[in-house]
Short mmCIF file of C-alpha atoms in Angstrom, two decimals:
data_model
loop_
_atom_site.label_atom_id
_atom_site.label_comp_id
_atom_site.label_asym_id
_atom_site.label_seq_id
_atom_site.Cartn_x
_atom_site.Cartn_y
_atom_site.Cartn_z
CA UNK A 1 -78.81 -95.41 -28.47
CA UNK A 2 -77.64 -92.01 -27.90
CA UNK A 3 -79.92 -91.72 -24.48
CA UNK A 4 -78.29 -94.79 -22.77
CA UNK A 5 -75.53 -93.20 -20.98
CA UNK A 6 -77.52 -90.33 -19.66
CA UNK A 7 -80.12 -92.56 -18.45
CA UNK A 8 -77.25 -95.08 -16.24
CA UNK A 9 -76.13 -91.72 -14.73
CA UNK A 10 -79.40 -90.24 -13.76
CA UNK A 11 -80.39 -93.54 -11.89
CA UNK A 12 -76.90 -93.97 -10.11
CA UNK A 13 -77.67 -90.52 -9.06
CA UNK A 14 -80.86 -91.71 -7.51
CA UNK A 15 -79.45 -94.63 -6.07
CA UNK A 16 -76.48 -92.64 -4.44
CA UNK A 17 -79.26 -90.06 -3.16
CA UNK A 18 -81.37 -93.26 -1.14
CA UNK A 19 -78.36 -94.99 0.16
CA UNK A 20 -77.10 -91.61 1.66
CA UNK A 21 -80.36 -89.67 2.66
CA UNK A 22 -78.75 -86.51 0.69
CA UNK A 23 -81.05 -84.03 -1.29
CA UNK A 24 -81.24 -84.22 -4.98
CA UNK A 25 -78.88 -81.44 -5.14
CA UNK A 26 -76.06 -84.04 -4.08
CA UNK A 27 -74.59 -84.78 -7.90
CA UNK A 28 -73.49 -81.01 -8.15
CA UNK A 29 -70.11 -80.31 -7.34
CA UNK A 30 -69.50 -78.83 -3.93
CA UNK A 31 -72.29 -80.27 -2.34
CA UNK A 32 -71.77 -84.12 -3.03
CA UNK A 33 -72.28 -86.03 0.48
CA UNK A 34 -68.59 -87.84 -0.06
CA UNK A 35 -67.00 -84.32 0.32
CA UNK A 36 -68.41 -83.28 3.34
CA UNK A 37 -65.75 -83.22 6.43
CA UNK A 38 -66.30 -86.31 8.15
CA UNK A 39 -66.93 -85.98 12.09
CA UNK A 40 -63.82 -86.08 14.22
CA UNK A 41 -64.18 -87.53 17.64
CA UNK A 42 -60.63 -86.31 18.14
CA UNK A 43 -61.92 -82.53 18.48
CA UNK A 44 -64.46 -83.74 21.02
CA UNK A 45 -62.92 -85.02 23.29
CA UNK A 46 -60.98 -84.14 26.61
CA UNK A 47 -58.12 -86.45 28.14
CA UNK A 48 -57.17 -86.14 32.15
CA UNK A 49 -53.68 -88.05 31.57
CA UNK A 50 -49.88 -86.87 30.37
CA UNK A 51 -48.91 -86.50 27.01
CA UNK A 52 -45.49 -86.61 25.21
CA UNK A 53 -42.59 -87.19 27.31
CA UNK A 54 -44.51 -86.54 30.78
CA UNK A 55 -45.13 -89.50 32.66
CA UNK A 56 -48.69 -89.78 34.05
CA UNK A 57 -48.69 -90.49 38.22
CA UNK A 58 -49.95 -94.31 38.67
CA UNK A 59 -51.53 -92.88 41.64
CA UNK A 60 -54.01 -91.49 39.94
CA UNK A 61 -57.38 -92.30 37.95
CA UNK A 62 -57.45 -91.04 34.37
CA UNK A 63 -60.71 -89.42 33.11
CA UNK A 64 -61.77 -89.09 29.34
CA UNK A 65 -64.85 -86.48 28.73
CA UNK A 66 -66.81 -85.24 26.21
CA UNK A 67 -66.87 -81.80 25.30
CA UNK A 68 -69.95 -79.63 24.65
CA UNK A 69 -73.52 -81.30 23.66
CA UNK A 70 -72.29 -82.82 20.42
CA UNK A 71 -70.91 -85.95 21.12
CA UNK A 72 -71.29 -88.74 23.78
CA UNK A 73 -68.84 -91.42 24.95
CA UNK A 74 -70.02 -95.04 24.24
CA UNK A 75 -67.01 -97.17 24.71
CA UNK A 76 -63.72 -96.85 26.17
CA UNK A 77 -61.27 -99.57 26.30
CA UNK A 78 -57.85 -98.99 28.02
CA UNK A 79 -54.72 -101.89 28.44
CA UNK A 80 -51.10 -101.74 28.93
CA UNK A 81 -48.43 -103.35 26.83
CA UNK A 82 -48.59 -106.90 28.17
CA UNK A 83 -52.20 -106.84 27.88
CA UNK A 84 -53.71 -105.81 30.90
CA UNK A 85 -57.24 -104.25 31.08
CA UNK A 86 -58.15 -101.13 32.96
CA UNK A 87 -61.41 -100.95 34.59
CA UNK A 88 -63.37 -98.15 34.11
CA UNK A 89 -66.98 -96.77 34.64
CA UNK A 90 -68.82 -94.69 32.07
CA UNK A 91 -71.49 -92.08 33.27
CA UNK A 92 -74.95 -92.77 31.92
CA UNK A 93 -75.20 -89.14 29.86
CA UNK A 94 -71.81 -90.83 27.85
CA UNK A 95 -69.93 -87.30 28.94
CA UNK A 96 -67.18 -89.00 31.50
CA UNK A 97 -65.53 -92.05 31.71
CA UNK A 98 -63.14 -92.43 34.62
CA UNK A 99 -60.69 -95.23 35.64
CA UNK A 100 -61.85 -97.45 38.66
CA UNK A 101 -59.07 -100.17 39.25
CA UNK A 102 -55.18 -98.70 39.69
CA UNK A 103 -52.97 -98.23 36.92
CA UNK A 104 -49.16 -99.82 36.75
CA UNK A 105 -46.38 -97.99 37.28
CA UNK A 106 -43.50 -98.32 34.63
CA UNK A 107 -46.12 -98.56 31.80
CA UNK A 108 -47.32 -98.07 28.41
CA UNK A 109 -50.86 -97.81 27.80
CA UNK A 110 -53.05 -97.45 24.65
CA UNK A 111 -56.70 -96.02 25.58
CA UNK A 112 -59.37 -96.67 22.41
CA UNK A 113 -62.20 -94.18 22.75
CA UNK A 114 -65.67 -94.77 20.91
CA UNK A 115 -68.10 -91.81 20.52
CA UNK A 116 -71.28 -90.50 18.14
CA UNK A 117 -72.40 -87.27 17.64
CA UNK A 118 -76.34 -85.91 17.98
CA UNK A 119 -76.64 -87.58 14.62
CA UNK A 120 -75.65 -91.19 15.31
CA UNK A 121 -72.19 -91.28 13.63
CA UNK A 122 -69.91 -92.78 15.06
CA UNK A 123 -66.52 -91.12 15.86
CA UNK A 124 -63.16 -92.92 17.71
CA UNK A 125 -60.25 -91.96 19.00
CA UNK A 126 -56.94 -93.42 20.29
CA UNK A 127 -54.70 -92.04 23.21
CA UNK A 128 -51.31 -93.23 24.52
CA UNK A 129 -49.60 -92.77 27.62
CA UNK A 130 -46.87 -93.71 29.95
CA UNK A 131 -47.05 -94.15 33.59
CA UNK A 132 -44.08 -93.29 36.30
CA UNK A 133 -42.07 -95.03 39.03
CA UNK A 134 -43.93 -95.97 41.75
CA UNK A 135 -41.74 -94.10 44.46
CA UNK A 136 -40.28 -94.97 46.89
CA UNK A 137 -42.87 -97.93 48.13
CA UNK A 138 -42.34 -101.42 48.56
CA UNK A 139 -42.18 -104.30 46.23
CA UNK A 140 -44.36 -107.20 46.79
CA UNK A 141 -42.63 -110.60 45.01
CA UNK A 142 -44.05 -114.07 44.40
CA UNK A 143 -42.46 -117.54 44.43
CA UNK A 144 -44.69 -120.11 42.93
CA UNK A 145 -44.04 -123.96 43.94
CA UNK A 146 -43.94 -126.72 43.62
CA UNK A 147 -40.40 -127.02 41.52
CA UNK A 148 -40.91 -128.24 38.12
CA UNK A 149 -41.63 -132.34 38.40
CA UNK A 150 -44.28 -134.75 38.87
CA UNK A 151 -46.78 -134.72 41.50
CA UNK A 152 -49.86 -136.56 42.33
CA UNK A 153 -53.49 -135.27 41.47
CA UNK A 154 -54.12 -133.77 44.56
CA UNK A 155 -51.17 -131.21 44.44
CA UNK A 156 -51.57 -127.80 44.86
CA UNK A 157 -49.89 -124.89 43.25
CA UNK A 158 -48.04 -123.00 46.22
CA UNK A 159 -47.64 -118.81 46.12
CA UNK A 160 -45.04 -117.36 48.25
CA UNK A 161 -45.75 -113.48 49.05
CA UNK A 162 -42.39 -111.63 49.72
CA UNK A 163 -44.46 -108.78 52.01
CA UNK A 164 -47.58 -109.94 54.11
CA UNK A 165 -51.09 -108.98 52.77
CA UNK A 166 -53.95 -108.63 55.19
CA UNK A 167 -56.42 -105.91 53.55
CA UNK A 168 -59.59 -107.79 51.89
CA UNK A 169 -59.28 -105.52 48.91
CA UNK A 170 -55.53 -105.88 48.55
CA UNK A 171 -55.87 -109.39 48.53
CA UNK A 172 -58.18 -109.63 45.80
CA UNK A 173 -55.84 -107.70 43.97
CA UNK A 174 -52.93 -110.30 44.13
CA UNK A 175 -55.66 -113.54 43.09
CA UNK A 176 -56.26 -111.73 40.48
CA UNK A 177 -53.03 -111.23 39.13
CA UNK A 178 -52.09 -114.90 39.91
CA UNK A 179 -52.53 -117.17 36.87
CA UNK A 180 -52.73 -120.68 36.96
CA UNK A 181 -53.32 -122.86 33.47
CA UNK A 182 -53.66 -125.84 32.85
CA UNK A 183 -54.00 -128.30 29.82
CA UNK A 184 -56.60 -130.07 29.75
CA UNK A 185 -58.16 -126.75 32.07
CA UNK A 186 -59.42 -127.10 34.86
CA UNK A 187 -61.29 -124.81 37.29
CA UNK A 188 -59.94 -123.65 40.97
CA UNK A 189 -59.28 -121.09 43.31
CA UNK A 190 -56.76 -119.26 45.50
CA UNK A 191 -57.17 -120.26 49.35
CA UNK A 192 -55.05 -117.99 51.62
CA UNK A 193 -53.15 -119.81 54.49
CA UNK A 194 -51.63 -116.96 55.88
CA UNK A 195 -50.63 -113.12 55.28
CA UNK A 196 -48.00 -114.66 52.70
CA UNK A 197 -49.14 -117.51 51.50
CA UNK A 198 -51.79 -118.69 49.52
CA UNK A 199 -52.82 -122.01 47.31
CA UNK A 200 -54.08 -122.84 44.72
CA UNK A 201 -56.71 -126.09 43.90
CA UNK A 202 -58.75 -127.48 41.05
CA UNK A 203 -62.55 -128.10 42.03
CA UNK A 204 -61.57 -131.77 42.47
CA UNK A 205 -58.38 -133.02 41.21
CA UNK A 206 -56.10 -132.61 38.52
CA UNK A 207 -56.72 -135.06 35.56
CA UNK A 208 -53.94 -137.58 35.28
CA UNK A 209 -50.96 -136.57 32.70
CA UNK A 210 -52.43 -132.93 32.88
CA UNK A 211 -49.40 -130.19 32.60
CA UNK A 212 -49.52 -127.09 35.20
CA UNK A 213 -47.69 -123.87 34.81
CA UNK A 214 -48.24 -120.98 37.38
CA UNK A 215 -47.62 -117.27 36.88
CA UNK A 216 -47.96 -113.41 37.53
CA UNK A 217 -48.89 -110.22 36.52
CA UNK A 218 -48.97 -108.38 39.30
CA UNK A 219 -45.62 -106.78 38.18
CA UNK A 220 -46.21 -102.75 38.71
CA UNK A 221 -49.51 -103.31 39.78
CA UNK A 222 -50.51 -101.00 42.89
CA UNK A 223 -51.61 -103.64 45.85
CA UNK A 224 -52.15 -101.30 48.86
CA UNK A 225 -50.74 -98.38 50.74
CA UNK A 226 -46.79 -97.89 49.37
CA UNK A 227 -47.08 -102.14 48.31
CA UNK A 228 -46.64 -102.32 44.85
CA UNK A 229 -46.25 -105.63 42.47
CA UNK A 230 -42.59 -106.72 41.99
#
């Protein structure tokens, strides 16, 4: 009867010392694994961008690397306030990830960083930031139509561009910020009529009694040379 209690503790001891891979020296004091200092991805790694009340240029790509031969990047996720991802490109070794797509001016962005060490553990970190004006550079505005109403299947939604847009690149930067939904959804696309205007169309028509709303993100967004989203 006596022996009972000293027998539960010696196997929970060997249970705790399979689960965790610690020697048998891990029920003494000092040494148990749930006191050792876990690892900090924080102390690993290096951010590019501004910090406190420093506003980081939008012109510029932020990079996030690893220090030393200890840790490796695995993830990095980075959006802005309204929810807006940042694409980014991670080197193959896991050391550097860098921004590839412009940031916004005039906002607030949360970065989530992912790492492990040589071990496997896995470590995380999260960095904030805020991003300047945008200069002195023009604003690029959109005007969606039609006006609110009724309108057969075949209408399009119409985008009015307040600046022209002729670069290929910059172009693809304003579709993408140009969100049409619909309920029940339907799949289109943007068709550009001219340097200001584009359209857009479902694959076929819209389905009678279906309700269409049209808008934008590009607010802040970089387009092209000193064009910026309005």
């Amino acid at each position: 009867m006596n022996n009972s209690p000293r027998i539960r503790t010696v196997m929970g001891c060997t249970l705790l010392v399979t689960a965790l891979g610690a020697s048998v020296t891990a029920c003494g004091g000092s040494s148990h694994p749930l006191t050792a200092k876990p690892y900090d991805a924080a102390s690993e790694i290096s951010f590019s961008g501004e910090s406190g009340s420093k506003k980081a240029d939008p012109n510029k790509p932020i990079e996030i690397t690893s220090e030393g031969d200890e840790a490796r990047i695995t993830d990095v996720t980075a959006t802005d306030s309204i929810g807006r991802y940042v694409a980014g490109e991670l080197s193959a070794d896991g050391s550097r990830w860098h921004s590839t797509a412009p940031l916004a001016a005039d906002a607030h962005y949360t970065v989530h960083v992912s790492t492990e060490d040589e071990d496997g553990e896995p470590g995380r970190k999260v960095l904030t930031f805020d991003t300047g004006h945008a200069g002195k550079n023009k604003a690029l505005k959109v005007t969606f139509g039609p006006d609110a109403g009724k309108y057969g299947v075949g209408q399009p939604v119409t985008a009015a561009l307040s600046a022209p847009v002729k670069d290929k690149a910059a172009r693809a930067v304003v579709e993408r910020a140009l969100k049409v939904d619909s309920e029940p959804a339907v799949a289109g696309s943007w068709t550009w009529v001219d340097d200001k205007t584009l359209h857009y169309r479902p694959e076929e028509y819209w389905p009678a009694g279906a309700t269409v709303e049209a808008h934008s993100t590009l607010n802040g967004i970089k387009v092209g040379d000193r064009l910026w989203g309005g």
